[in-house]
Structures are given as structure tokens and as C-alpha cells.
Coordinates of C-alpha atoms in Angstrom, one line a residue:
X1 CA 5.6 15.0 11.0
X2 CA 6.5 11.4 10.4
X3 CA 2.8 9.8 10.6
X4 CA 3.9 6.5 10.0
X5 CA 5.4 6.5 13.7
X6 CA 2.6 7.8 15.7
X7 CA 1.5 5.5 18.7
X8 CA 5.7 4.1 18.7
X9 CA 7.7 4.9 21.8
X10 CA 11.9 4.8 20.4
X11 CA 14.8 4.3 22.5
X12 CA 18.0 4.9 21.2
X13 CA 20.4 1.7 21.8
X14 CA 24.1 1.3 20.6
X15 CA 24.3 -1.4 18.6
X16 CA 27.7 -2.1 18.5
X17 CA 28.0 -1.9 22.2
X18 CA 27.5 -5.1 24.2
X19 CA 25.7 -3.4 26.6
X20 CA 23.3 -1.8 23.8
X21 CA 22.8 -5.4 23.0
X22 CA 22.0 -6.9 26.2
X23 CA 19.5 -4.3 26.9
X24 CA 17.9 -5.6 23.3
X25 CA 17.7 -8.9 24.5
X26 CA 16.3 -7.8 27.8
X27 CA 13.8 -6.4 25.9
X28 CA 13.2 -9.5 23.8
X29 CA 12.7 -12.2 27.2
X30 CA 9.5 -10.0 27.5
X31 CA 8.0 -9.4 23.6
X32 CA 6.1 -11.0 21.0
X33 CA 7.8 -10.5 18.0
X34 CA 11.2 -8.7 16.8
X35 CA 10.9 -7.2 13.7
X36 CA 14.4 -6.1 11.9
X37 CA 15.6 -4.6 8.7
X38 CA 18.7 -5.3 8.0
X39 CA 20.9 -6.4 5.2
X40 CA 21.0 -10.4 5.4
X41 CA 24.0 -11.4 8.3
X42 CA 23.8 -7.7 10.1
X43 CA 21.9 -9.0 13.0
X44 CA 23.7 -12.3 13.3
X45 CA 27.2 -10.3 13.7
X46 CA 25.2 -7.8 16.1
X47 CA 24.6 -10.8 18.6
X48 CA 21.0 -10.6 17.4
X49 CA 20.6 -13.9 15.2
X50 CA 17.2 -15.6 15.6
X51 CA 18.9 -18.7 17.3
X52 CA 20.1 -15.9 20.3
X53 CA 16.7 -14.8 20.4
X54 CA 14.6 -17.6 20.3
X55 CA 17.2 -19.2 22.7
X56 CA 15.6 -16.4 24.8
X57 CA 12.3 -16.4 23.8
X58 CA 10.8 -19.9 22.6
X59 CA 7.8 -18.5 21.2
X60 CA 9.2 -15.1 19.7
X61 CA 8.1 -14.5 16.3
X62 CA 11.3 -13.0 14.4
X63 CA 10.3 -10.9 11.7
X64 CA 13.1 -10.5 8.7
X65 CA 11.9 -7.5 6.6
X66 CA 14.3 -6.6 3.4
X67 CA 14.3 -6.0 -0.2
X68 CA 15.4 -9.2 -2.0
X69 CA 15.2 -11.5 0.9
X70 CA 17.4 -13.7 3.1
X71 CA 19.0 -16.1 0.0
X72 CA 19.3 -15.8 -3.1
X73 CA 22.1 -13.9 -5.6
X74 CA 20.6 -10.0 -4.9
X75 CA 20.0 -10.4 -1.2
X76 CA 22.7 -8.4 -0.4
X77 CA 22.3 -5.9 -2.9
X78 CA 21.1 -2.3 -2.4
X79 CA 17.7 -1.3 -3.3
X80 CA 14.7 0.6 -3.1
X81 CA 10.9 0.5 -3.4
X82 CA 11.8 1.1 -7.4
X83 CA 14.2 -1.4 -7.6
X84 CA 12.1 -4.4 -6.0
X85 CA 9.0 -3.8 -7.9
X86 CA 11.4 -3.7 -11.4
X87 CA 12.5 -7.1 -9.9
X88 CA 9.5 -8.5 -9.4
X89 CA 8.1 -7.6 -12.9
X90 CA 5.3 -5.7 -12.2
X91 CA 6.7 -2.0 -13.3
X92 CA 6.7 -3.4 -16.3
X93 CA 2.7 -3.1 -16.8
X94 CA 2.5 0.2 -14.7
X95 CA 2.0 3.2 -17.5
X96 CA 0.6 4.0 -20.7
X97 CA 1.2 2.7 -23.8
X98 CA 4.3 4.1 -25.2
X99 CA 5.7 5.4 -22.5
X100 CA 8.3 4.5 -19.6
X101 CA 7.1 2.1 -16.6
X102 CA 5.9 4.5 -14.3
X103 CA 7.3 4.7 -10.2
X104 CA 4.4 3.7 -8.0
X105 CA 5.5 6.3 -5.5
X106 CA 6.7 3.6 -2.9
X107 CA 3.8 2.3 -2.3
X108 CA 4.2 -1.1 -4.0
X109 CA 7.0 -2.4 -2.5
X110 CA 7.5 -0.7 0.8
X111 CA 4.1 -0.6 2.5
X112 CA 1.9 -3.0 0.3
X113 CA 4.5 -6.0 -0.6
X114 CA 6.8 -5.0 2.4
X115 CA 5.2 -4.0 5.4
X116 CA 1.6 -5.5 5.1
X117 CA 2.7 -8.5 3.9
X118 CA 5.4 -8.8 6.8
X119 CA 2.1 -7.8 9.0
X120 CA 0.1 -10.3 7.7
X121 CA 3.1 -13.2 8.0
X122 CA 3.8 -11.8 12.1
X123 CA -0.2 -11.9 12.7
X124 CA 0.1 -15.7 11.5
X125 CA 3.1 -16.4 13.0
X126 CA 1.5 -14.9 16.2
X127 CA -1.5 -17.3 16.6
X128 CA 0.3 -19.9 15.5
X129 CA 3.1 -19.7 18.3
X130 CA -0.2 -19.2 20.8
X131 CA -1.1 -22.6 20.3
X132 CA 2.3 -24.5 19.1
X133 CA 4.5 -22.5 22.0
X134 CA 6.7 -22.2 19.5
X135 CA 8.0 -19.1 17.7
X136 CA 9.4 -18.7 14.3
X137 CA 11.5 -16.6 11.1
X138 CA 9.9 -14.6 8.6
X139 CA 11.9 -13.9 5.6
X140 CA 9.8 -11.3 4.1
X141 CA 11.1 -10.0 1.0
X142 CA 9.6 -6.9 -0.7
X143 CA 10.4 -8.2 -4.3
X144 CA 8.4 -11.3 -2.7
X145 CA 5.3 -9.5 -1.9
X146 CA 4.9 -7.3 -4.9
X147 CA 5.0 -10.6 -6.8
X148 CA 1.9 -12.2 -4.4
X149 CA 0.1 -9.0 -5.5
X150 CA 0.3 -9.7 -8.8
X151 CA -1.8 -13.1 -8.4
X152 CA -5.3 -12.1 -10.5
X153 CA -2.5 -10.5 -13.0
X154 CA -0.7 -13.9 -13.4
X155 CA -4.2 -15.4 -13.8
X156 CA -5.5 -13.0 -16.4
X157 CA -2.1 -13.4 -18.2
X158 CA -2.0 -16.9 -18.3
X159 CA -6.2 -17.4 -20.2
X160 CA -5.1 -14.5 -22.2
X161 CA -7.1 -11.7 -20.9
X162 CA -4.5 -9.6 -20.3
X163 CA -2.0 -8.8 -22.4
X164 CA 2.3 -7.8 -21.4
X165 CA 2.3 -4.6 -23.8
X166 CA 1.8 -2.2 -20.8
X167 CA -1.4 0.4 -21.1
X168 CA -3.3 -1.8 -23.9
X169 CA -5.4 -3.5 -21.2
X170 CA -9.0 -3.4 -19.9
X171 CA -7.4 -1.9 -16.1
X172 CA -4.1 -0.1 -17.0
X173 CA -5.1 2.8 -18.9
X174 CA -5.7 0.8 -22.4
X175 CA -9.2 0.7 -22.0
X176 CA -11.2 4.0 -22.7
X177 CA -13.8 2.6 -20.0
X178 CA -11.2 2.4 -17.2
X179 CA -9.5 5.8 -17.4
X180 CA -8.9 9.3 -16.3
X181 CA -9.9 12.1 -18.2
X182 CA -9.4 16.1 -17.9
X183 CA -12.0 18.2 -17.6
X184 CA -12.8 21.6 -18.6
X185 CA -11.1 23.3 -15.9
X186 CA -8.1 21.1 -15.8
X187 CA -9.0 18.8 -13.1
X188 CA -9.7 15.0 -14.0
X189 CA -12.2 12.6 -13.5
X190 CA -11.6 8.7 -13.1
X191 CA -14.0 6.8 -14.8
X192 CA -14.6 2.9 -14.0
X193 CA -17.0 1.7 -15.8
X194 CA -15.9 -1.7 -16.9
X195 CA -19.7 -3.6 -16.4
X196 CA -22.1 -3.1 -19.2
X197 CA -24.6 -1.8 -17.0
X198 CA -22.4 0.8 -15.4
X199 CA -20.6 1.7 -19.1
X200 CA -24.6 2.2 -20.4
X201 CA -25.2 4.7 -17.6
X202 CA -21.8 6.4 -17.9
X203 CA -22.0 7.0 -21.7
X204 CA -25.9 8.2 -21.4
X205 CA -24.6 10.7 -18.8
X206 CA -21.9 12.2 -20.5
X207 CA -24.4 13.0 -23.2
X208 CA -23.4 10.6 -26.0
X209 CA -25.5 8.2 -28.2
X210 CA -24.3 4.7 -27.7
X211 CA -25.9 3.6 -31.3
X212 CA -23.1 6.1 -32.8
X213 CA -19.8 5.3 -30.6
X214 CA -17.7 1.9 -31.4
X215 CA -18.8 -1.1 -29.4
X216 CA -17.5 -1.2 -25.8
X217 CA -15.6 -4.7 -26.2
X218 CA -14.1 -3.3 -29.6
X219 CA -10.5 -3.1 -28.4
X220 CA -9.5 -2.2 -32.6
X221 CA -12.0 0.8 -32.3
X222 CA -10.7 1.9 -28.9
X223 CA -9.2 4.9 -29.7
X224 CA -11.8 6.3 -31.6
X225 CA -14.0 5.8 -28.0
X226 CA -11.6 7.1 -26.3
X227 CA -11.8 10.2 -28.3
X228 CA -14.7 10.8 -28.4
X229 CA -15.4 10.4 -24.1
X230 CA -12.5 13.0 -24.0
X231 CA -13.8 15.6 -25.8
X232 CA -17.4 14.7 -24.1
X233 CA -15.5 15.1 -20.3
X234 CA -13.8 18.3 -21.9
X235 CA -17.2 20.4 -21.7
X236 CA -17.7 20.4 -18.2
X237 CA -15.5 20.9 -15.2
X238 CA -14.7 17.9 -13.0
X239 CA -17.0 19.0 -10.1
X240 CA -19.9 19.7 -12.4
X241 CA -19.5 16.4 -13.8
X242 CA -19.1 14.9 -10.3
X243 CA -22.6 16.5 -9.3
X244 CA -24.3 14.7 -12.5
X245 CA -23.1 11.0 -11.8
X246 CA -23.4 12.0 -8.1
X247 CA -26.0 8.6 -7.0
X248 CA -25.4 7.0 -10.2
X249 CA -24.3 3.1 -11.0
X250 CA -21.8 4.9 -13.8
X251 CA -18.9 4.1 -11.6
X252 CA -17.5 8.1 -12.4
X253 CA -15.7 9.9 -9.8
X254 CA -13.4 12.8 -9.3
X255 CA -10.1 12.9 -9.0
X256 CA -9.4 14.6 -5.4
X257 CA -6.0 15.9 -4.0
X258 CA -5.4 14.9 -0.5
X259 CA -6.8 17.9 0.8
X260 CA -10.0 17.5 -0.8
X261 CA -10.0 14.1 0.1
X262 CA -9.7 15.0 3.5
X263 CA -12.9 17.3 3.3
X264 CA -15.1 14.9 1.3
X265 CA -18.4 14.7 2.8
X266 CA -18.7 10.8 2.6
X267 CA -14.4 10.9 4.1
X268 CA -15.3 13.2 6.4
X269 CA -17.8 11.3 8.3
X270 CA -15.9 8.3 8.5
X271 CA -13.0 10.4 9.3
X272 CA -10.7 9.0 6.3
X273 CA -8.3 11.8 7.5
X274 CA -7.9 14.3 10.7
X275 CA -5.3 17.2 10.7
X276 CA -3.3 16.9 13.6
X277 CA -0.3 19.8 14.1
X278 CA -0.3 20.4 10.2
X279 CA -0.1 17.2 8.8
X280 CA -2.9 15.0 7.8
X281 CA -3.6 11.7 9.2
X282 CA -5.1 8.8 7.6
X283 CA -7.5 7.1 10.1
X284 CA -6.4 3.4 11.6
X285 CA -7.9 0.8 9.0
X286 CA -9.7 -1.6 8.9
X287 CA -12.7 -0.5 11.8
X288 CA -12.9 -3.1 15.0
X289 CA -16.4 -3.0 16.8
X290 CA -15.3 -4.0 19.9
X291 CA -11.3 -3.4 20.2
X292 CA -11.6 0.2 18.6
X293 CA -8.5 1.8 17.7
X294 CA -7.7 5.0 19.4
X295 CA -7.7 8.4 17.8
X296 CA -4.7 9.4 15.8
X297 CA -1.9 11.5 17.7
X298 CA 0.9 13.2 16.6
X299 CA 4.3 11.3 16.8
X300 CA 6.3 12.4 19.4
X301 CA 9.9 13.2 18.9
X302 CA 11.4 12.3 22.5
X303 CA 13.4 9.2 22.9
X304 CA 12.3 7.6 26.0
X305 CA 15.2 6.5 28.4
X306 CA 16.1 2.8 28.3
X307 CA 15.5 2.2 31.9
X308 CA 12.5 4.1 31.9
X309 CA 11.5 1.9 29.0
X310 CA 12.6 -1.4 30.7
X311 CA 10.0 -0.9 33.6
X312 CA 7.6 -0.4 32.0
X313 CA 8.5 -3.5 29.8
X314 CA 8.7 -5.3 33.2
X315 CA 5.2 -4.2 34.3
X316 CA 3.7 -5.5 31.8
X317 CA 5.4 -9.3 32.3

């Protein structure tokens, strides 16, 4: 069931066995990159330090993947996904007004500020080496990347469009324009319409007179808007809604589960998601036209032998 390792072969290697080791670097005179995730100074005492490999490997890219990074006072403390986006200050602004910063599942700092970041550096690194010959270290730091994602923020902060009292902005929940909403049946609908054109359209949909509602851009009157679109949303039920701004410029959609999702028509004939042995998988993204990426597979759990796995690393020299 664990997606995130479909298309990996694993070989299981004792670290702390020289032997273990030398079949690592074996590995390593034939690859590309090395990607670990250890605390800062594991894989030097390992035997695995970037000088040993690239001793090996002039042109390896050697990816350094952790929370807080290779230097600084917290890069050898613990952490998790929570803990590096508190650090990097953006849980602050996640959540309504009022209420406690709210846990971005681990989204945030493992996949978007962590792994596709590191992704991004090792791609970089990668055409770089092709025509330097010569490889590199990437300290990637999770706190690091949550911070990069924050760029427009920092921007919008710094003219004074957006304010640091979480959930009383225009994108986080303050604005009644750029919201959720629950419907009559107790499912939501996520409304978007931050343009003038697409707020026009939403609020003539939902059955309101503009002349009568507080201006769009009135941030004091807010709540009073916000009101007064919740009871509107409250009449219908989310798919009924979702059939009247169906092909509309109201920017108005419903709030799906995965499931749903999954069965969308427009998701479905992309194919967003496939069910493969009871678990869904989300298609490879972005879409190549010429290198296409093969269709998802379930992730195997064998461990391939490491001599197996050495000749075919040898084949391919």
C-alpha cells in the first residue's frame, strides 16, 4: 500500500557492516545521484561522506535531504513535517481567525518543501554536472523549502497586502470571497471568486442582489457578507449548487473526498487517479508528450537480492 514507492526496486544493506558499505559504493561508481536522509554526520561515520563518494564518482550529485539542514543550531535536532513548517513561520498564517495554526497534513514540509524541492535542486544539479563533469552537495532543508514557498507571501507582506493576524486575509479564510461554505446537506462548497468579474457571477448565482450586500473590497463589512453567502449556500446541497455554476466564470466548486475525486468526470478522463489493489493512485505529474510515464503499478514488497541488483546495475554501465 505505500504508493509513494511504486516503480522503486529496495535492497536491504547493513549499514554498519563494511561489507554493506562496499556494496553501496559499488552501487555509487555506476549512479547519478545518492540521495540520503540522515541526521547531519550519520553518513560521514557510515563511510558514506560526499568526499568518499565523489572520490568515486566525479560527477555524482549527492543529495542531503533533512529537516533543519546541514549547519546551523537545530540541525541536529528531531523533527517532523509540523515542526519544520512552525520553524519556518508559515503555520503561523495557516487557520482561521481565532483559532490554533492548523497542521497542513505533511504536505508542506515533507513532499512540497522537502522532496520537490530536493527534486528540483538533483534535476539542476544533474544538467549541470552533464556539462561541468562535475558533481555536487545539496543541503536541502525542509524548514528551507517551506520558507521558498512562502515567496508571493513575503511579497504581499512586505506592500502591505497581506496582513500576519492569520485568517483575516483575502486567501486564508478571512475573505468571504475566498472560502468554504456548508451546504444544505452538510457537504461544502469552495468558493474562489477573488476577481470582480468572477465575484459578480458568483453572487448573481447564488441568488443575491449585489445593490443590497456590503461592497466586495469592504474588509470592515466582511462579516456581514460572509453571512449572508452562508445562509444563501445553506439552501441547496453542494451537488445541486455544483450543477448551477457548472460552465460558469464564478470560480465555485465542490468540495470532493478522494473517492469522488477519483470518479470526477473531468479526473476521470485524465486519469487524476486509478485503483490499483485497493488503494488509489494519483497519476505521474506533470504529462511528457514524448517520454510518457508509464502506468501506475502497485509497489512491490520483495527486496531484491544485492547481487541480483548489482548486475543489473552493471548492465546498464
Amino acid at each position: 500500500m505505500d504508493v509513494v514507492n511504486r516503480g522503486a526496486v529496495s535492497v536491504a544493506v547493513d549499514l554498519k557492516d563494511p561489507a554493506g558499505v562496499d556494496n553501496v559504493l559499488k552501487l555509487v561508481r555506476g549512479a547519478d545521484v545518492f540521495i540520503e536522509g540522515f541526521r547531519p554526520g550519520t553518513a560521514e561515520r557510515l563511510g558514506l561522506s560526499p568526499a568518499v563518494l565523489l572520490a568515486l564518482r566525479p560527477n555524482l550529485v549527492y543529495a542531503r535531504l533533512t529537516g533543519y539542514g546541514q549547519s546551523g543550531p537545530l540541525a541536529l535536532e528531531a523533527g517532523h513535517d509540523l515542526n519544520y513548517v512552525a520553524q519556518s513561520g508559515l503555520l503561523s498564517a495557516l487557520g482561521r481567525r481565532g483559532e490554533a495554526p492548523h497542521p497542513p497534513i505533511n504536505l508542506l514540509g515533507d513532499y512540497a518543501g522537502g522532496g520537490a524541492i530536493a527534486a528540483f535542486g538533483i534535476v539542476c544539479a544533474i544538467l549541470e554536472a552533464r556539462s561541468s563533469g562535475h558533481g555536487q552537495v545539496i543541503d536541502s532543508a525542509m524548514a528551507d523549502g517551506v520558507a521558498l514557498l512562502t515567496s508571493k507571501i513575503q511579497g504581499m507582506r512586505a506592500s502591505g497586502v497581506f496582513g500576519n493576524k492569520r485568517g483575516t486575509n483575502f486567501i486564508d479564510t478571512g475573505a468571504p470571497y475566498y472560502d468554504t461554505y456548508r451546504c444544505a446537506d452538510g457537504k461544502f462548497l469552495a468558493v474562489g471568486a477573488i476577481e470582480p468579474h468572477f465575484y459578480s457571477e458568483f453572487i448573481s448565482k447564488l441568488g443575491l442582489d449585489a445593490s443590497s450586500l456590503p461592497g466586495q473590497a469592504d474588509r470592515d463589512s466582511w462579516p456581514q457578507l460572509r453571512e449572508a453567502i452562508g445562509s444563501a449556500v445553506g439552501t441547496k446541497t453542494r451537488d445541486e449548487w455544483a450543477a448551477l455554476y457548472a460552465g460558469t466564470e464564478a470560480c465555485v466548486t465542490p468540495v470532493l473526498t478522494f473517492d469522488e475525486a477519483a470518479e470526477q468526470p473531468h479526473n476521470a478522463s485524465r486519469g487524476m487517479y486509478q485503483r490499483i489493489a485497493g488503494a488509489l493512485h494519483p497519476a505521474p505529474s506533470p504529462r511528457f508528450s514524448r517520454t510518457t510515464a508509464r502506468a501506475p503499478q502497485a509497489p512491490t514488497t520483495d527486496y531484491i537480492d544485492l547481487p541480483e541488483l548489482l548486475l543489473r546495475w552493471d548492465a546498464q554501465l
